[in-house]
Amino acid sequence: MNVYKQIVSAIQESNKIVITSHKSPDGDSIGSSIAMQEFCKELGKTAIICHPDPAPDFLMWLNGSNEILSFEKNEKLVQEKIQTADLIFCLDYNETGRVGKEMQPVLDAASAKKIMIDHHLNPSGFADITLSDPTICSTCQIIFDVIEFSENLELLNASIGTALYLGIMTDTGSFRFPSIQVRTHHILASLIENGVKHYEVHENVFDTNTLDRLRLRGYACSEKMEILPENQVAIISLTKEELKRFNHQKGDTEGLVNVALSIHGMRAAVLFTEADEYVKISFRSKGKENPINELASNYFSGGGHANASGGRFDGTIEDAIKLFKQVVSNYIKPI
Ligand code: 5GP
Ligand code: MN
């Protein structure tokens, strides 16, 4: 039996299905979780989504997103769901640490069968079934594979399709990254044929800015951007005080690092934001010769994809930037 059919059999044999994803859920986490939940429903099974923490509002409009539980808001209930589950999906992450240090021990201790579906490098092998392909743009595209290659394409409805479209769109920078394949466009066409209103997905995600958010981003670009010309790198940094000044809400700095990377000639961009206990860092780069994930994992306890990674620094934001400047030339090659 191929892995796609094994996954469907596991769903059919289970009665308490929990769907998890990584901390700070993004469009691919939300899209893959809702799509899998809806697919389970089409197979006659109920699944509950338990995420480590809530996603920003611009990702919370899909049918079913109100019912997503979070460990941060509902610890006891999520703990009980994970402990009593007979099947746990681990979507869009490659090791259990990515659910955060609070939820990780609960997930690690769970006796349920685990199925990991993901596209990050270096899958850690913790799951009973691992379906991982770093050459695929998004976990949502792999979930389409599960539906198609298990011969269940007739179950693909507009709810599943819209969720998958969301994840593919957000993980590919609206269909522009090199990770897009010809197959991705065939899949998108098939989602639209199945009732997805693609323009609604774009509007819900991109035309829902607040004035505070736009002003924060304008301020960041105008006052807080630094260019390292010899490295061809752009840096943005935002302190807690600055975030507060613009009434910062979850998601307000999402994609800001890509704005810095869009400056002509940049090979990489970094966003430093001060959080309560650490400095959160988003890294982006261009080209195979600039693997920013190695810098993120060697110096900032992070990782991710070769050209899009995250990390953290325990110390001041100034020291984080200083360290970055010291090491950047080993990873980013100017042209
Ligand atoms: P973002 O900058 O959007 O927060 O993260 C970009 C990518 O880096 C994400 O898709 C995720 O795969 C990865 N990432 C972010 N933070 C971490 C982290 O702390 N550890 C690892 N291994 N990957 C991360
Ligand atoms: Mn993803």
CSV table of C-alpha atoms in Angstrom, one decimal, residues 20-207:
chain,number,residue,atom,x,y,z
A,20,THR,CA,-1.5,19.8,15.3
A,21,SER,CA,0.9,22.3,13.6
A,22,HIS,CA,3.8,24.5,14.6
A,23,LYS,CA,3.9,27.4,17.0
A,24,SER,CA,3.0,30.8,15.5
A,25,PRO,CA,0.7,29.2,12.9
A,26,ASP,CA,1.0,30.6,9.3
A,27,GLY,CA,-1.2,30.2,6.3
A,28,ASP,CA,0.2,26.7,5.5
A,29,SER,CA,-0.5,25.6,9.1
A,30,ILE,CA,-4.0,26.9,9.1
A,31,GLY,CA,-4.7,25.7,5.5
A,32,SER,CA,-3.3,22.2,6.0
A,33,SER,CA,-5.0,21.8,9.3
A,34,ILE,CA,-8.5,22.8,8.1
A,35,ALA,CA,-8.1,20.9,4.8
A,36,MET,CA,-7.1,17.7,6.7
A,37,GLN,CA,-10.0,18.2,9.1
A,38,GLU,CA,-12.5,18.6,6.2
A,39,PHE,CA,-11.0,15.6,4.4
A,40,CYS,CA,-11.5,13.5,7.6
A,41,LYS,CA,-15.1,14.7,7.7
A,42,GLU,CA,-15.6,13.6,4.1
A,43,LEU,CA,-14.2,10.2,5.2
A,44,GLY,CA,-16.8,10.1,7.9
A,45,LYS,CA,-14.4,11.0,10.8
A,46,THR,CA,-14.3,13.9,13.2
A,47,ALA,CA,-11.0,15.5,13.8
A,48,ILE,CA,-10.1,18.3,16.3
A,49,ILE,CA,-7.4,20.9,15.5
A,50,CYS,CA,-5.1,21.7,18.5
A,51,HIS,CA,-2.5,24.3,17.7
A,52,PRO,CA,0.1,25.6,20.2
A,53,ASP,CA,-1.2,29.3,19.9
A,54,PRO,CA,-3.7,31.2,17.9
A,55,ALA,CA,-3.0,32.5,14.4
A,56,PRO,CA,-3.3,36.2,13.4
A,57,ASP,CA,-6.8,37.4,12.4
A,58,PHE,CA,-6.0,37.6,8.6
A,59,LEU,CA,-5.7,33.8,8.6
A,60,MET,CA,-8.8,33.1,10.7
A,61,TRP,CA,-11.7,33.3,8.2
A,62,LEU,CA,-11.8,29.8,6.8
A,63,ASN,CA,-14.9,27.7,7.7
A,64,GLY,CA,-14.0,25.9,10.9
A,65,SER,CA,-11.3,28.3,12.0
A,66,ASN,CA,-13.3,29.4,15.1
A,67,GLU,CA,-13.2,25.9,16.4
A,68,ILE,CA,-9.4,25.6,16.4
A,69,LEU,CA,-8.2,25.0,20.0
A,70,SER,CA,-5.0,26.4,21.2
A,71,PHE,CA,-2.7,25.1,24.0
A,72,GLU,CA,-2.0,28.7,25.0
A,73,LYS,CA,-5.6,29.5,25.6
A,74,ASN,CA,-7.0,26.1,26.6
A,75,GLU,CA,-4.2,24.1,28.0
A,76,LYS,CA,-6.2,21.5,30.0
A,77,LEU,CA,-8.5,20.7,27.2
A,78,VAL,CA,-5.8,20.4,24.5
A,79,GLN,CA,-3.7,18.2,26.9
A,80,GLU,CA,-6.7,15.9,27.3
A,81,LYS,CA,-7.4,15.7,23.6
A,82,ILE,CA,-3.8,14.9,22.8
A,83,GLN,CA,-3.5,12.3,25.7
A,84,THR,CA,-6.7,10.5,24.6
A,85,ALA,CA,-6.2,10.7,20.8
A,86,ASP,CA,-5.6,7.5,18.8
A,87,LEU,CA,-4.2,9.4,15.8
A,88,ILE,CA,-2.3,12.7,15.7
A,89,PHE,CA,-1.4,14.6,12.6
A,90,CYS,CA,1.8,16.7,12.7
A,91,LEU,CA,1.4,19.2,9.9
A,92,ASP,CA,4.0,21.6,8.6
A,93,TYR,CA,6.8,20.8,11.1
A,94,ASN,CA,9.8,18.5,11.1
A,95,GLU,CA,10.4,17.9,14.8
A,96,THR,CA,8.2,18.0,17.9
A,97,GLY,CA,10.2,21.0,19.4
A,98,ARG,CA,8.5,23.2,16.8
A,99,VAL,CA,5.2,23.1,18.7
A,100,GLY,CA,7.0,25.1,21.5
A,101,LYS,CA,8.4,24.0,24.8
A,102,GLU,CA,5.1,24.1,26.6
A,103,MET,CA,3.2,21.7,24.3
A,104,GLN,CA,6.1,19.5,23.2
A,105,PRO,CA,6.2,17.3,26.3
A,106,VAL,CA,2.5,16.5,25.9
A,107,LEU,CA,2.9,15.7,22.3
A,108,ASP,CA,6.0,13.5,23.0
A,109,ALA,CA,4.2,11.6,25.7
A,110,ALA,CA,1.1,10.9,23.6
A,111,SER,CA,0.5,7.2,22.8
A,112,ALA,CA,-1.4,7.9,19.6
A,113,LYS,CA,-0.1,6.9,16.2
A,114,LYS,CA,1.6,10.0,14.7
A,115,ILE,CA,1.6,11.0,11.0
A,116,MET,CA,3.9,13.8,10.0
A,117,ILE,CA,3.2,15.6,6.7
A,118,ASP,CA,5.7,18.3,6.0
A,119,HIS,CA,8.1,20.1,3.6
A,120,HIS,CA,10.9,21.3,5.9
A,121,LEU,CA,14.5,20.0,5.6
A,122,ASN,CA,15.7,17.2,7.9
A,123,PRO,CA,12.6,15.4,9.2
A,124,SER,CA,13.5,14.1,12.6
A,125,GLY,CA,11.7,10.7,12.2
A,126,PHE,CA,9.6,10.9,15.4
A,127,ALA,CA,6.4,9.9,13.6
A,128,ASP,CA,5.0,6.4,12.7
A,129,ILE,CA,4.4,7.6,9.2
A,130,THR,CA,6.5,10.4,7.7
A,131,LEU,CA,5.5,12.0,4.5
A,132,SER,CA,8.1,14.7,3.9
A,133,ASP,CA,9.3,16.4,0.7
A,134,PRO,CA,11.4,19.6,1.0
A,135,THR,CA,11.1,20.1,-2.8
A,136,ILE,CA,7.4,20.8,-2.5
A,137,CYS,CA,6.3,24.4,-1.8
A,138,SER,CA,3.9,23.8,1.0
A,139,THR,CA,2.3,21.2,3.3
A,140,CYS,CA,-1.0,22.0,1.6
A,141,GLN,CA,0.3,20.8,-1.8
A,142,ILE,CA,1.3,17.5,-0.1
A,143,ILE,CA,-2.2,17.2,1.4
A,144,PHE,CA,-3.5,17.5,-2.2
A,145,ASP,CA,-1.2,14.6,-3.1
A,146,VAL,CA,-2.7,12.6,-0.2
A,147,ILE,CA,-6.2,13.2,-1.6
A,148,GLU,CA,-5.3,12.5,-5.2
A,149,PHE,CA,-2.9,9.6,-4.8
A,150,SER,CA,-5.2,7.8,-2.3
A,151,GLU,CA,-7.8,7.9,-5.1
A,152,ASN,CA,-10.1,10.2,-3.2
A,153,LEU,CA,-10.2,13.2,-5.5
A,154,GLU,CA,-14.0,13.0,-5.7
A,155,LEU,CA,-14.0,14.1,-2.0
A,156,LEU,CA,-12.3,17.4,-2.8
A,157,ASN,CA,-14.8,20.1,-2.2
A,158,ALA,CA,-14.6,24.0,-2.0
A,159,SER,CA,-13.9,24.0,1.7
A,160,ILE,CA,-10.9,21.7,1.4
A,161,GLY,CA,-9.8,23.5,-1.8
A,162,THR,CA,-10.0,27.0,-0.2
A,163,ALA,CA,-7.9,25.9,2.7
A,164,LEU,CA,-5.3,24.3,0.4
A,165,TYR,CA,-5.2,27.4,-1.8
A,166,LEU,CA,-4.5,29.6,1.3
A,167,GLY,CA,-1.5,27.5,2.3
A,168,ILE,CA,-0.1,27.3,-1.2
A,169,MET,CA,-0.5,31.0,-1.7
A,170,THR,CA,1.0,32.1,1.5
A,171,ASP,CA,4.0,29.7,1.4
A,172,THR,CA,4.9,30.7,-2.1
A,173,GLY,CA,4.7,34.5,-1.7
A,174,SER,CA,1.6,34.4,-3.9
A,175,PHE,CA,3.0,31.9,-6.4
A,176,ARG,CA,6.3,33.5,-7.1
A,177,PHE,CA,9.0,31.5,-5.3
A,178,PRO,CA,11.2,28.9,-7.1
A,179,SER,CA,9.4,26.2,-5.1
A,180,ILE,CA,6.4,26.6,-7.4
A,181,GLN,CA,6.2,23.7,-9.9
A,182,VAL,CA,4.2,23.1,-13.0
A,183,ARG,CA,2.2,20.6,-10.8
A,184,THR,CA,1.4,23.4,-8.4
A,185,HIS,CA,-0.4,25.4,-11.1
A,186,HIS,CA,-2.2,22.2,-12.2
A,187,ILE,CA,-3.3,21.7,-8.6
A,188,LEU,CA,-4.4,25.4,-8.3
A,189,ALA,CA,-6.5,25.0,-11.5
A,190,SER,CA,-8.1,21.9,-10.1
A,191,LEU,CA,-8.9,23.8,-6.8
A,192,ILE,CA,-10.6,26.6,-8.8
A,193,GLU,CA,-12.5,24.0,-10.8
A,194,ASN,CA,-13.8,22.6,-7.6
A,195,GLY,CA,-15.3,25.9,-6.4
A,196,VAL,CA,-12.5,27.9,-4.9
A,197,LYS,CA,-13.0,31.6,-5.2
A,198,HIS,CA,-9.3,32.6,-5.5
A,199,TYR,CA,-9.9,36.3,-5.4
A,200,GLU,CA,-11.7,35.9,-2.0
A,201,VAL,CA,-8.6,34.2,-0.6
A,202,HIS,CA,-6.4,37.1,-1.7
A,203,GLU,CA,-8.8,39.7,-0.4
A,204,ASN,CA,-9.1,38.0,3.0
A,205,VAL,CA,-5.4,37.8,3.5
A,206,PHE,CA,-4.1,41.0,1.8
A,207,ASP,CA,-6.9,43.6,2.0
